[in-house]
Short mmCIF file of C-alpha atoms in Angstrom, two decimals:
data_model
loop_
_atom_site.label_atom_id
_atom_site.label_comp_id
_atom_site.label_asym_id
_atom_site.label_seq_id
_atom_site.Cartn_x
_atom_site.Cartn_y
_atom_site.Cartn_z
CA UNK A 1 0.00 0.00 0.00
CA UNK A 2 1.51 3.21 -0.56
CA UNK A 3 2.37 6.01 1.74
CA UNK A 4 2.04 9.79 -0.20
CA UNK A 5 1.68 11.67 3.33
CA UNK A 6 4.73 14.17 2.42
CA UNK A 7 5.68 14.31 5.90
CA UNK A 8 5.93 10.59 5.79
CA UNK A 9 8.03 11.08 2.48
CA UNK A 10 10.55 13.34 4.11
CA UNK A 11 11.10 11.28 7.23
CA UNK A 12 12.04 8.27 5.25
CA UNK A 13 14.60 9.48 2.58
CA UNK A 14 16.12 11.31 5.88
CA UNK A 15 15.79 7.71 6.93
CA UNK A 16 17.49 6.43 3.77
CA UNK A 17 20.62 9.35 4.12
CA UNK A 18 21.44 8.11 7.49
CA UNK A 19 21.86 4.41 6.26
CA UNK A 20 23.14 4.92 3.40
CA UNK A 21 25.70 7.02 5.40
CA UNK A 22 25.51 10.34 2.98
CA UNK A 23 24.11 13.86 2.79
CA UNK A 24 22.56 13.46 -0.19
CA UNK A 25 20.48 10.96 -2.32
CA UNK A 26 21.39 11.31 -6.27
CA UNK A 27 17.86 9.88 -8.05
CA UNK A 28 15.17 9.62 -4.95
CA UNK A 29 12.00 7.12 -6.93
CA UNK A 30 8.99 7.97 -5.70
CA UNK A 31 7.82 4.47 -6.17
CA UNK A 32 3.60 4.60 -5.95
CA UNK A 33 1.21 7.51 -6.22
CA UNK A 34 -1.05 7.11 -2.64
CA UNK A 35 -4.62 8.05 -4.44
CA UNK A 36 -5.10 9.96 -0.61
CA UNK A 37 -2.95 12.98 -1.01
CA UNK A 38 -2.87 14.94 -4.43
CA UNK A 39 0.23 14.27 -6.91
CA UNK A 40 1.67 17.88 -6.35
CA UNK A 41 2.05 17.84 -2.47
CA UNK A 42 4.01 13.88 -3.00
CA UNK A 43 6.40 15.53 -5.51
CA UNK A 44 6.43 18.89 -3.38
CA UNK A 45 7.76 16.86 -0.52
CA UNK A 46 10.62 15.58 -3.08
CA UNK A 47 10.94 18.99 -4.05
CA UNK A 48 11.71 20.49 -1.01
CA UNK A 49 14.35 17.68 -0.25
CA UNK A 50 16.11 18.53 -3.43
CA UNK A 51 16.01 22.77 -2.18
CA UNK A 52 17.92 21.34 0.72
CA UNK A 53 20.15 19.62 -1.23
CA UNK A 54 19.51 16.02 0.42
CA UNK A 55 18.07 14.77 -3.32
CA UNK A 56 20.10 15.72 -6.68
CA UNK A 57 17.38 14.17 -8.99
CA UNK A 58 13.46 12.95 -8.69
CA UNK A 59 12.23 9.74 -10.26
CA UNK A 60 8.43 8.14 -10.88
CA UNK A 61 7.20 5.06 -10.79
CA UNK A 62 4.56 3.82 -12.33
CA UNK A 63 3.41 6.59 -13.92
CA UNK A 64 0.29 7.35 -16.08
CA UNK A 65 1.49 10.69 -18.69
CA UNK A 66 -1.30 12.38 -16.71
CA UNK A 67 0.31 11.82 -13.92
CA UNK A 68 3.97 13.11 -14.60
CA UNK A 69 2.41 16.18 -15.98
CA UNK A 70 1.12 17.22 -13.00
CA UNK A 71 4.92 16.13 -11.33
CA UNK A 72 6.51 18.14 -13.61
CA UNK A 73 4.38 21.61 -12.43
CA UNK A 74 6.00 20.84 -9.23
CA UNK A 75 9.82 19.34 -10.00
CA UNK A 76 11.64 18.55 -12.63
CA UNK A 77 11.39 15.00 -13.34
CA UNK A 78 14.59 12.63 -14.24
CA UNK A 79 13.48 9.15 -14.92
CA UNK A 80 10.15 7.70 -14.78
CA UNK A 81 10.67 3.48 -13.60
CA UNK A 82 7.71 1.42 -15.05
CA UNK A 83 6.75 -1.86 -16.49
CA UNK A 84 7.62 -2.35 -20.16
CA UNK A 85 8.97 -5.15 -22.32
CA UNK A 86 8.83 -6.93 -25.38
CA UNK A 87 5.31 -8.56 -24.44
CA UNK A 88 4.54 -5.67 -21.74
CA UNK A 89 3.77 -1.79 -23.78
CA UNK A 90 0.60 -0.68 -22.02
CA UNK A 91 3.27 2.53 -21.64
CA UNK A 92 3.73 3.79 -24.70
CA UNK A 93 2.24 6.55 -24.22
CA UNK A 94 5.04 7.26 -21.39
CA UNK A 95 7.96 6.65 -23.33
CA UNK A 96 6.90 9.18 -25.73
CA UNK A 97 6.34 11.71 -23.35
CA UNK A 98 9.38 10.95 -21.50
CA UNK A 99 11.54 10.95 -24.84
CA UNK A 100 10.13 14.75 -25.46
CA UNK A 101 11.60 15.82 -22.39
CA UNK A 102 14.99 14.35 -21.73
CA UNK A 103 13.57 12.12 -19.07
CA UNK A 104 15.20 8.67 -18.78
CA UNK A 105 12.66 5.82 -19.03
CA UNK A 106 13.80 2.72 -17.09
CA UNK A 107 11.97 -0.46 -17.62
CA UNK A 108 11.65 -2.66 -14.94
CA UNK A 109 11.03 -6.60 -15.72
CA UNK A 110 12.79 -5.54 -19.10
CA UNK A 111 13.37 -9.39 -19.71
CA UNK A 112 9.96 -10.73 -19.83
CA UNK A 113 10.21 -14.53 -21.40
CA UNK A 114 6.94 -15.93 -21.74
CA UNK A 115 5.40 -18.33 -24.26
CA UNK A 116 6.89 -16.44 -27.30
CA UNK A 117 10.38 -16.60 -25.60
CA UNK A 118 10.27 -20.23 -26.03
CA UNK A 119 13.30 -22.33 -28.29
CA UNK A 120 10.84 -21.65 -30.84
CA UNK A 121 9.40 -18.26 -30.29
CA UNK A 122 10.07 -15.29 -32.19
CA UNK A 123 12.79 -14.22 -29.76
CA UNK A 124 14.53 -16.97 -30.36
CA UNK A 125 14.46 -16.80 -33.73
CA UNK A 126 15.56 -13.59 -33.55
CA UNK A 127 18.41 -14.19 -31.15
CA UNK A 128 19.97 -17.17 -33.43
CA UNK A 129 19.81 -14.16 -36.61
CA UNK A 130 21.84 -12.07 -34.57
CA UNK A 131 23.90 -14.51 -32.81
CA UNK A 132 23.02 -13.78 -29.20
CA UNK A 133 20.70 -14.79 -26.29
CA UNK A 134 17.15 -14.55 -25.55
CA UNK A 135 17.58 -11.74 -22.80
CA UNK A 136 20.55 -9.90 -25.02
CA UNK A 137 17.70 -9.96 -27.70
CA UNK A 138 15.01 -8.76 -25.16
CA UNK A 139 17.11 -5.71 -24.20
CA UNK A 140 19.03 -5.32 -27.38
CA UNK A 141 15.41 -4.23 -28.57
CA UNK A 142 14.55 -2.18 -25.72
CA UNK A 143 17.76 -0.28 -26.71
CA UNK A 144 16.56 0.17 -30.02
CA UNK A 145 13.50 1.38 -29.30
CA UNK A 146 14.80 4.73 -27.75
CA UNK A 147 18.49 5.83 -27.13
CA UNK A 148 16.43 7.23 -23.33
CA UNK A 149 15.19 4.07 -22.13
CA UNK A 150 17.92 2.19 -19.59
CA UNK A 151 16.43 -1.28 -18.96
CA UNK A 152 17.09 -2.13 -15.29
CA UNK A 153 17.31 -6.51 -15.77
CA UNK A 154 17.56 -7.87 -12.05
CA UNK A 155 20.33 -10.50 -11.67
CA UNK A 156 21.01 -12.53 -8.46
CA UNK A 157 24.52 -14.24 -10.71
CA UNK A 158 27.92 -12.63 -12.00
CA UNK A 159 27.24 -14.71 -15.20
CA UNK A 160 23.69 -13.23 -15.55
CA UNK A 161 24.87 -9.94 -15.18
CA UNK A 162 27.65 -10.63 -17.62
CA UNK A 163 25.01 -11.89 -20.19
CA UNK A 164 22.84 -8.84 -19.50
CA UNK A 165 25.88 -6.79 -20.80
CA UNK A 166 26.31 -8.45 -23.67
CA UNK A 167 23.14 -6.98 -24.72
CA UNK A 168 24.97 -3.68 -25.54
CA UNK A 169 27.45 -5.43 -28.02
CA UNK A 170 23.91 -6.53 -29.87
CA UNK A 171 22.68 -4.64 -32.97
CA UNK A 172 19.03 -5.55 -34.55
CA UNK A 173 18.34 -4.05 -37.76
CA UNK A 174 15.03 -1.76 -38.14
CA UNK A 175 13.82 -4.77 -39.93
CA UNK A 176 14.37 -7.30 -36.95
CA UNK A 177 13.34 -4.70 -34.63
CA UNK A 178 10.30 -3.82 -36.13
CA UNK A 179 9.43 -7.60 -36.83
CA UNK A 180 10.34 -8.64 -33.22
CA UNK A 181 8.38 -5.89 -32.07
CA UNK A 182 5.13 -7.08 -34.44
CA UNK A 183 5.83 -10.64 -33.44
CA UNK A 184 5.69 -11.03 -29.69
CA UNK A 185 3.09 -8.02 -29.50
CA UNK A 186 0.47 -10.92 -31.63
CA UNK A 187 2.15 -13.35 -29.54
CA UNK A 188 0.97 -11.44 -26.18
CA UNK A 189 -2.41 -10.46 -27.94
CA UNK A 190 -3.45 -14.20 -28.34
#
């Protein structure tokens, strides 16, 4: 459930300085909306943390473009964190209005692998044309798809995180992109 009270806000990223052990946070998420308090007084809480020089940069999550409009009256916004993926694009709408205005969009769950990620989906078709993995594929598109979005794949493994990183040594063509994208989108339609 989330917590928008502002004064709850500001006691817990003065929580998260003192463990973190420094005087200021550099991208401070503001992680869900709470429907009880209005968008401008959450973000005017981060906003005031940033005058005081505790926060360098504020970040959304799971943001509707209605939503970081109103954010953006208040603060300037860096990043916006929500779901997207090959078989995940309800935001769309988001990454275009993020791209407008220099705000990185960071994809969490950027490695979905469902049904169409299977040996014999279309990601691992593509993947085999371009000579990588699956996941490399996965984000190898998401880096296509704009040069703001920075895909945030979770990895508990060195060799995970290694493969995840090969992702940036992956080029698709705008034919494979664009086919990928068509692909798994009917896949994740049916």
């Amino acid at each position: 459930m989330p917590l928008g009270h502002p004064a709850y806000l500001c006691r817990q990223a003065e929580l998260s300085l003192r463990r973190l052990r420094t005087e200021r946070i550099d991208l401070l998420h503001l992680h869900r909306l709470d429907e009880n308090f209005p968008v401008a007084e959450q973000v005017g809480a981060l906003r005031r943390l940033q005058e005081e020089g505790k926060v360098r940069h504020i970040g959304f999550s799971e943001a509707t473009v209605a939503q970081l409009e109103e954010a953006e009256a208040v603060a300037p916004i860096a990043a916006v964190q929500n779901l997207y993926n090959l078989a995940t694009r309800d935001h769309e709408a988001v990454v275009e209005h993020t791209a407008g205005r220099g705000i990185a969009f960071v994809p969490f769950f950027p490695v979905a692998m469902g049904g169409h990620a299977g040996p014999d989906g279309p990601v691992a078709r593509a993947a085999r044309e371009v000579g990588a993995t699956p996941s490399q594929t996965a984000l190898a598109w998401l880096l296509h798809r704009a040069p703001h979005i920075l895909p945030i794949p979770g990895t508990s493994s060195a060799a995970h995180l290694l493969e995840n990183l090969g992702a940036l040594d992956v080029t698709l063509t705008e034919e494979q992109f664009a086919r990928l994208g068509e692909e798994v989108g009917a896949a994740s339609a049916a």
